[in-house]
Structures are given as C-alpha cells and as structure tokens.
mmCIF file of C-alpha atoms in Angstrom:
data_model
loop_
_atom_site.group_PDB
_atom_site.id
_atom_site.type_symbol
_atom_site.label_atom_id
_atom_site.label_comp_id
_atom_site.label_asym_id
_atom_site.label_seq_id
_atom_site.Cartn_x
_atom_site.Cartn_y
_atom_site.Cartn_z
ATOM 1 C CA ALA A 1 2.930 13.692 -11.342
ATOM 2 C CA GLU A 2 1.209 16.653 -9.715
ATOM 3 C CA LEU A 3 -2.168 16.420 -8.028
ATOM 4 C CA GLY A 4 -3.831 19.671 -7.026
ATOM 5 C CA GLY A 5 -0.527 21.547 -7.309
ATOM 6 C CA LEU A 6 1.464 19.062 -5.205
ATOM 7 C CA PRO A 7 3.392 15.930 -6.164
ATOM 8 C CA VAL A 8 1.288 12.783 -5.691
ATOM 9 C CA LEU A 9 3.870 11.527 -3.182
ATOM 10 C CA SER A 10 3.485 14.687 -1.074
ATOM 11 C CA ARG A 11 -0.200 13.980 -0.565
ATOM 12 C CA THR A 12 0.537 10.342 0.261
ATOM 13 C CA LEU A 13 3.170 11.326 2.825
ATOM 14 C CA ARG A 14 0.852 13.889 4.408
ATOM 15 C CA ALA A 15 -1.790 11.204 5.055
ATOM 16 C CA PHE A 16 0.675 9.217 7.181
ATOM 17 C CA ASP A 17 2.604 12.138 8.640
ATOM 18 C CA ASP A 18 -0.656 13.481 10.085
ATOM 19 C CA HIS A 19 -1.833 10.124 11.477
ATOM 20 C CA ASP A 20 -1.470 9.640 15.239
ATOM 21 C CA MET A 21 -0.850 5.880 14.968
ATOM 22 C CA VAL A 22 2.122 6.262 12.609
ATOM 23 C CA ASP A 23 5.525 6.848 14.232
ATOM 24 C CA THR A 24 8.027 6.579 11.383
ATOM 25 C CA ILE A 25 7.913 6.751 7.598
ATOM 26 C CA ILE A 26 10.502 5.085 5.357
ATOM 27 C CA VAL A 27 10.350 5.874 1.654
ATOM 28 C CA VAL A 28 11.671 3.438 -0.934
ATOM 29 C CA ALA A 29 12.541 4.962 -4.314
ATOM 30 C CA ARG A 30 14.425 4.223 -7.489
ATOM 31 C CA GLU A 31 18.068 5.072 -6.933
ATOM 32 C CA GLU A 32 18.224 7.661 -9.719
ATOM 33 C CA GLN A 33 15.189 9.456 -8.254
ATOM 34 C CA MET A 34 16.394 9.557 -4.640
ATOM 35 C CA PRO A 35 17.613 13.211 -4.635
ATOM 36 C CA LYS A 36 14.287 14.409 -6.084
ATOM 37 C CA ILE A 37 12.239 12.187 -3.753
ATOM 38 C CA SER A 38 14.280 13.350 -0.761
ATOM 39 C CA ARG A 39 13.335 16.954 -1.552
ATOM 40 C CA VAL A 40 9.654 15.980 -1.692
ATOM 41 C CA CYS A 41 10.012 14.242 1.694
ATOM 42 C CA SER A 42 11.768 17.126 3.475
ATOM 43 C CA PRO A 43 8.631 18.855 4.910
ATOM 44 C CA TYR A 44 7.409 15.676 6.624
ATOM 45 C CA HIS A 45 8.947 15.199 10.059
ATOM 46 C CA LYS A 46 8.095 11.488 10.375
ATOM 47 C CA VAL A 47 10.168 10.541 7.307
ATOM 48 C CA ARG A 48 13.245 8.830 8.719
ATOM 49 C CA ILE A 49 15.122 7.960 5.538
ATOM 50 C CA VAL A 50 14.800 7.422 1.784
ATOM 51 C CA VAL A 51 16.303 4.101 0.694
ATOM 52 C CA PRO A 52 16.944 2.700 -2.791
ATOM 53 C CA GLY A 53 14.532 0.074 -4.075
ATOM 54 C CA GLY A 54 15.302 -3.302 -5.589
ATOM 55 C CA ASN A 55 14.577 -5.088 -8.849
ATOM 56 C CA SER A 56 11.114 -6.152 -7.689
ATOM 57 C CA ARG A 57 8.418 -5.045 -5.271
ATOM 58 C CA GLN A 58 9.519 -7.749 -2.824
ATOM 59 C CA GLU A 59 13.139 -6.560 -2.890
ATOM 60 C CA SER A 60 12.040 -2.961 -2.405
ATOM 61 C CA VAL A 61 9.915 -3.856 0.622
ATOM 62 C CA MET A 62 12.856 -5.802 2.068
ATOM 63 C CA HIS A 63 15.090 -2.735 1.659
ATOM 64 C CA GLY A 64 12.492 -0.681 3.492
ATOM 65 C CA LEU A 65 12.230 -3.255 6.289
ATOM 66 C CA GLU A 66 15.993 -3.161 6.790
ATOM 67 C CA ALA A 67 15.633 0.522 7.757
ATOM 68 C CA VAL A 68 12.795 -0.059 10.236
ATOM 69 C CA PRO A 69 13.712 0.644 13.896
ATOM 70 C CA GLU A 70 14.386 -2.579 15.816
ATOM 71 C CA GLU A 71 11.573 -2.099 18.320
ATOM 72 C CA THR A 72 8.909 -1.775 15.602
ATOM 73 C CA GLU A 73 6.048 -4.238 16.173
ATOM 74 C CA LEU A 74 3.853 -3.374 13.193
ATOM 75 C CA VAL A 75 4.818 -2.212 9.732
ATOM 76 C CA ALA A 76 2.513 -0.798 7.042
ATOM 77 C CA VAL A 77 3.391 -1.112 3.364
ATOM 78 C CA HIS A 78 1.702 1.528 1.221
ATOM 79 C CA ASP A 79 1.826 2.483 -2.447
ATOM 80 C CA GLY A 80 3.200 5.979 -2.912
ATOM 81 C CA ALA A 81 0.715 6.282 -5.781
ATOM 82 C CA ARG A 82 -2.301 6.055 -3.424
ATOM 83 C CA PRO A 83 -2.466 9.666 -2.197
ATOM 84 C CA LEU A 84 -6.145 9.694 -1.210
ATOM 85 C CA VAL A 85 -6.063 7.090 1.561
ATOM 86 C CA SER A 86 -8.202 8.295 4.460
ATOM 87 C CA PRO A 87 -7.351 8.331 8.179
ATOM 88 C CA GLU A 88 -10.241 5.913 8.757
ATOM 89 C CA VAL A 89 -8.833 3.316 6.340
ATOM 90 C CA ILE A 90 -5.403 3.569 7.989
ATOM 91 C CA THR A 91 -6.804 3.277 11.512
ATOM 92 C CA LYS A 92 -8.993 0.258 10.781
ATOM 93 C CA VAL A 93 -6.223 -1.756 9.155
ATOM 94 C CA ILE A 94 -3.677 -0.964 11.898
ATOM 95 C CA LEU A 95 -6.080 -2.054 14.636
ATOM 96 C CA LYS A 96 -6.890 -5.344 12.899
ATOM 97 C CA ALA A 97 -3.226 -6.103 12.215
ATOM 98 C CA ALA A 98 -2.409 -5.431 15.868
ATOM 99 C CA LYS A 99 -4.932 -8.112 16.807
ATOM 100 C CA PHE A 100 -4.445 -10.686 14.042
ATOM 101 C CA GLY A 101 -0.903 -10.087 12.725
ATOM 102 C CA ALA A 102 -1.860 -9.209 9.154
ATOM 103 C CA ALA A 103 -4.584 -7.061 7.590
ATOM 104 C CA ALA A 104 -5.379 -5.244 4.367
ATOM 105 C CA PRO A 105 -8.146 -2.900 3.217
ATOM 106 C CA ALA A 106 -10.305 -4.052 0.328
ATOM 107 C CA ILE A 107 -13.502 -3.204 -1.511
ATOM 108 C CA PRO A 108 -15.985 -5.572 -3.184
ATOM 109 C CA VAL A 109 -15.491 -6.073 -6.919
ATOM 110 C CA LYS A 110 -18.325 -4.556 -8.954
ATOM 111 C CA ASP A 111 -17.620 -6.130 -12.322
ATOM 112 C CA THR A 112 -18.144 -9.760 -13.268
ATOM 113 C CA ILE A 113 -14.672 -11.311 -13.480
ATOM 114 C CA LYS A 114 -13.693 -13.912 -16.052
ATOM 115 C CA VAL A 115 -10.650 -16.180 -15.819
ATOM 116 C CA SER A 116 -9.009 -16.770 -19.196
ATOM 117 C CA LYS A 117 -5.848 -18.833 -19.601
ATOM 118 C CA THR A 118 -6.468 -19.924 -23.184
ATOM 119 C CA GLY A 119 -8.087 -16.894 -24.838
ATOM 120 C CA GLY A 120 -11.556 -18.171 -24.001
ATOM 121 C CA VAL A 121 -13.496 -18.016 -20.759
ATOM 122 C CA ASP A 122 -12.235 -20.759 -18.454
ATOM 123 C CA GLU A 123 -14.069 -19.764 -15.287
ATOM 124 C CA THR A 124 -16.420 -17.158 -13.796
ATOM 125 C CA PRO A 125 -15.744 -16.753 -10.055
ATOM 126 C CA ASP A 126 -18.603 -15.794 -7.768
ATOM 127 C CA ARG A 127 -18.414 -11.998 -7.614
ATOM 128 C CA LYS A 128 -19.639 -12.008 -4.007
ATOM 129 C CA THR A 129 -16.356 -13.642 -2.947
ATOM 130 C CA LEU A 130 -14.064 -11.212 -4.815
ATOM 131 C CA PHE A 131 -12.419 -8.110 -3.357
ATOM 132 C CA ALA A 132 -9.990 -5.550 -4.782
ATOM 133 C CA VAL A 133 -7.183 -5.258 -2.254
ATOM 134 C CA GLN A 134 -5.659 -1.868 -1.484
ATOM 135 C CA THR A 135 -2.885 -0.526 0.713
ATOM 136 C CA PRO A 136 -1.692 0.113 3.383
ATOM 137 C CA GLN A 137 -1.236 -3.562 4.151
ATOM 138 C CA VAL A 138 -0.168 -3.905 7.775
ATOM 139 C CA PHE A 139 1.759 -6.780 9.360
ATOM 140 C CA ASP A 140 3.582 -7.957 12.407
ATOM 141 C CA THR A 141 7.106 -6.938 11.436
ATOM 142 C CA ALA A 142 8.709 -10.340 12.071
ATOM 143 C CA LEU A 143 5.914 -12.076 10.147
ATOM 144 C CA LEU A 144 6.383 -9.928 7.049
ATOM 145 C CA LEU A 145 10.157 -10.302 7.174
ATOM 146 C CA GLY A 146 9.857 -14.094 7.390
ATOM 147 C CA ALA A 147 7.281 -14.170 4.594
ATOM 148 C CA LEU A 148 9.464 -12.152 2.226
ATOM 149 C CA GLN A 149 12.516 -14.259 3.021
ATOM 150 C CA ASN A 150 10.463 -17.394 2.334
ATOM 151 C CA ALA A 151 9.267 -15.978 -1.003
ATOM 152 C CA LYS A 152 12.836 -15.119 -1.966
ATOM 153 C CA GLN A 153 14.118 -18.602 -1.091
ATOM 154 C CA LYS A 154 11.367 -20.218 -3.158
ATOM 155 C CA GLY A 155 11.779 -17.828 -6.081
ATOM 156 C CA LEU A 156 8.170 -16.633 -5.866
ATOM 157 C CA THR A 157 7.075 -13.489 -7.708
ATOM 158 C CA LEU A 158 4.171 -11.903 -5.860
ATOM 159 C CA THR A 159 2.133 -8.780 -6.584
ATOM 160 C CA ASP A 160 1.426 -7.782 -2.984
ATOM 161 C CA ASP A 161 2.710 -8.443 0.515
ATOM 162 C CA CYS A 162 -0.395 -10.302 1.654
ATOM 163 C CA SER A 163 0.441 -12.958 -0.941
ATOM 164 C CA ALA A 164 3.830 -13.487 0.709
ATOM 165 C CA VAL A 165 2.211 -13.920 4.127
ATOM 166 C CA GLU A 166 -0.386 -16.298 2.666
ATOM 167 C CA GLN A 167 2.468 -18.576 1.571
ATOM 168 C CA LEU A 168 3.119 -19.136 5.302
ATOM 169 C CA ARG A 169 -0.542 -20.201 5.686
ATOM 170 C CA VAL A 170 -1.417 -17.007 7.517
ATOM 171 C CA LYS A 171 -4.707 -15.460 6.407
ATOM 172 C CA PRO A 172 -4.687 -11.640 6.508
ATOM 173 C CA VAL A 173 -7.893 -10.040 7.779
ATOM 174 C CA VAL A 174 -9.788 -7.885 5.278
ATOM 175 C CA THR A 175 -10.832 -4.430 6.492
ATOM 176 C CA GLN A 176 -13.069 -1.829 4.891
ATOM 177 C CA GLY A 177 -11.263 -0.004 2.116
ATOM 178 C CA SER A 178 -12.509 2.996 0.174
ATOM 179 C CA GLU A 179 -13.444 3.616 -3.438
ATOM 180 C CA GLU A 180 -11.540 6.898 -3.116
ATOM 181 C CA ASN A 181 -8.312 5.078 -2.218
ATOM 182 C CA ILE A 182 -7.366 4.810 -5.883
ATOM 183 C CA LYS A 183 -3.930 4.055 -7.272
ATOM 184 C CA ILE A 184 -2.617 6.689 -9.685
ATOM 185 C CA THR A 185 -1.619 4.582 -12.681
ATOM 186 C CA THR A 186 -2.890 6.282 -15.846
ATOM 187 C CA PRO A 187 -3.725 9.922 -16.784
ATOM 188 C CA ILE A 188 -7.446 9.387 -16.197
ATOM 189 C CA ASP A 189 -6.659 8.495 -12.565
ATOM 190 C CA ILE A 190 -5.248 12.007 -12.082
ATOM 191 C CA GLU A 191 -8.501 13.473 -13.382
ATOM 192 C CA LEU A 192 -10.531 11.300 -11.017
ATOM 193 C CA ALA A 193 -8.253 12.149 -8.088
ATOM 194 C CA GLU A 194 -8.645 15.881 -8.818
ATOM 195 C CA LEU A 195 -12.433 15.464 -8.642
ATOM 196 C CA ILE A 196 -12.162 13.662 -5.301
ATOM 197 C CA LEU A 197 -9.899 16.404 -3.915
ATOM 198 C CA ARG A 198 -12.327 19.103 -5.025
ATOM 199 C CA ARG A 199 -15.181 17.262 -3.340
ATOM 200 C CA ARG A 200 -13.106 17.077 -0.163
ATOM 201 C CA GLY A 201 -12.324 20.774 -0.483
ATOM 202 C CA LYS A 202 -8.573 20.085 -0.678
ATOM 203 C CA ALA A 203 -7.787 20.732 -4.330
#
C-alpha cells in the first residue's frame, strides 16, 4: 500500500536507515514479492539483503537471523507495516535491550478487556496491568536465536518474539511505545497514518 505517495515499507525502512544506532537492515519478504520488495529497498544503504520468509512469523524471523552478521550483539525485529515508528521509540528499546537482553515498546490498553473462551465472559483482567506491545522488539542475538529454536523444538506457535523469549523464563523489559506507532492492517489504518503524517508535516 502507499502512504503519502510512498510504499508503507519505504517509510518503515527510512526510520531505521536514518537511525544512528542501526547498522544493518535485513528485510524478510514473501518469495514471490522479493523482486518488488528489493526495488523498494534499493535507496536505503543500510539494507544488506532481502531474504525469503517462512511459513510462520517464527520461521521468517529465523531466516532473517541467519543473514545477520556474526558479530551482531543486538537484533531488532520490526513489522514492515509499522511505518510511523519514531527515533525516540527505537532508541529507548535498544538501550534497554543492551542492558537487560530483551525489550519491547508498549502502550497501556485503554479499553476494558474481556476474556471469552466459551462465548460468555470468563474473566476481566485488571486494565492497569495490560499493555499493547509494539515493535521493534530488541534482543541479545544469541538469546533470540535460542528462544526461537526452543519454540520450534516444542512446536509452539507464538504471535511475537517476546513470547518466545518468555518461554526461556526471561522477562523482556517494557519501554515507552507510542500511539502513533500503529500497524497498517486495514484501510482505516492508512487514513489514520495519513493524518499522522500531515501533522508531522511529512505527508
């Protein structure tokens, strides 16, 4: 999709390409989209390679990790569909991961959340303890690799990389996310993202 005249991925790449604490970018894409994605990546000098993804998020992250330079101490996993991530969000999560081994940005949940396994309300968690986790999620490289291998061995299906690390009884640190760090998922998200860009003066 386009956002302000550029592909969503272009804006995502720019956020990391311009960041002083990011050395290398590896893009994971569906195999049939790799030629198109490679063209989108060409203006960004930190992009090292575009690699094909797997059948799941975990497999795709593993494919990306296999292309990471050997000396890499920290790796950030980011959704290509989050083009509005700010330099401040990236910096905070990198610094915390460097200290604690694993960190992720998050924002407090505004809505009351209900747990329903049966069609009725089974539980109402305390909203004050709930956070919506974003990306980039940043990890010690060896820790993330071990966590994903462990998840694969146990046949676990996880929705984010923090969940894999948590299986090793490591608790990622939560850093301050941003309400503007939205994930482009539905058409209304494009409209919201356009508004945010206009407010930033970057539309």
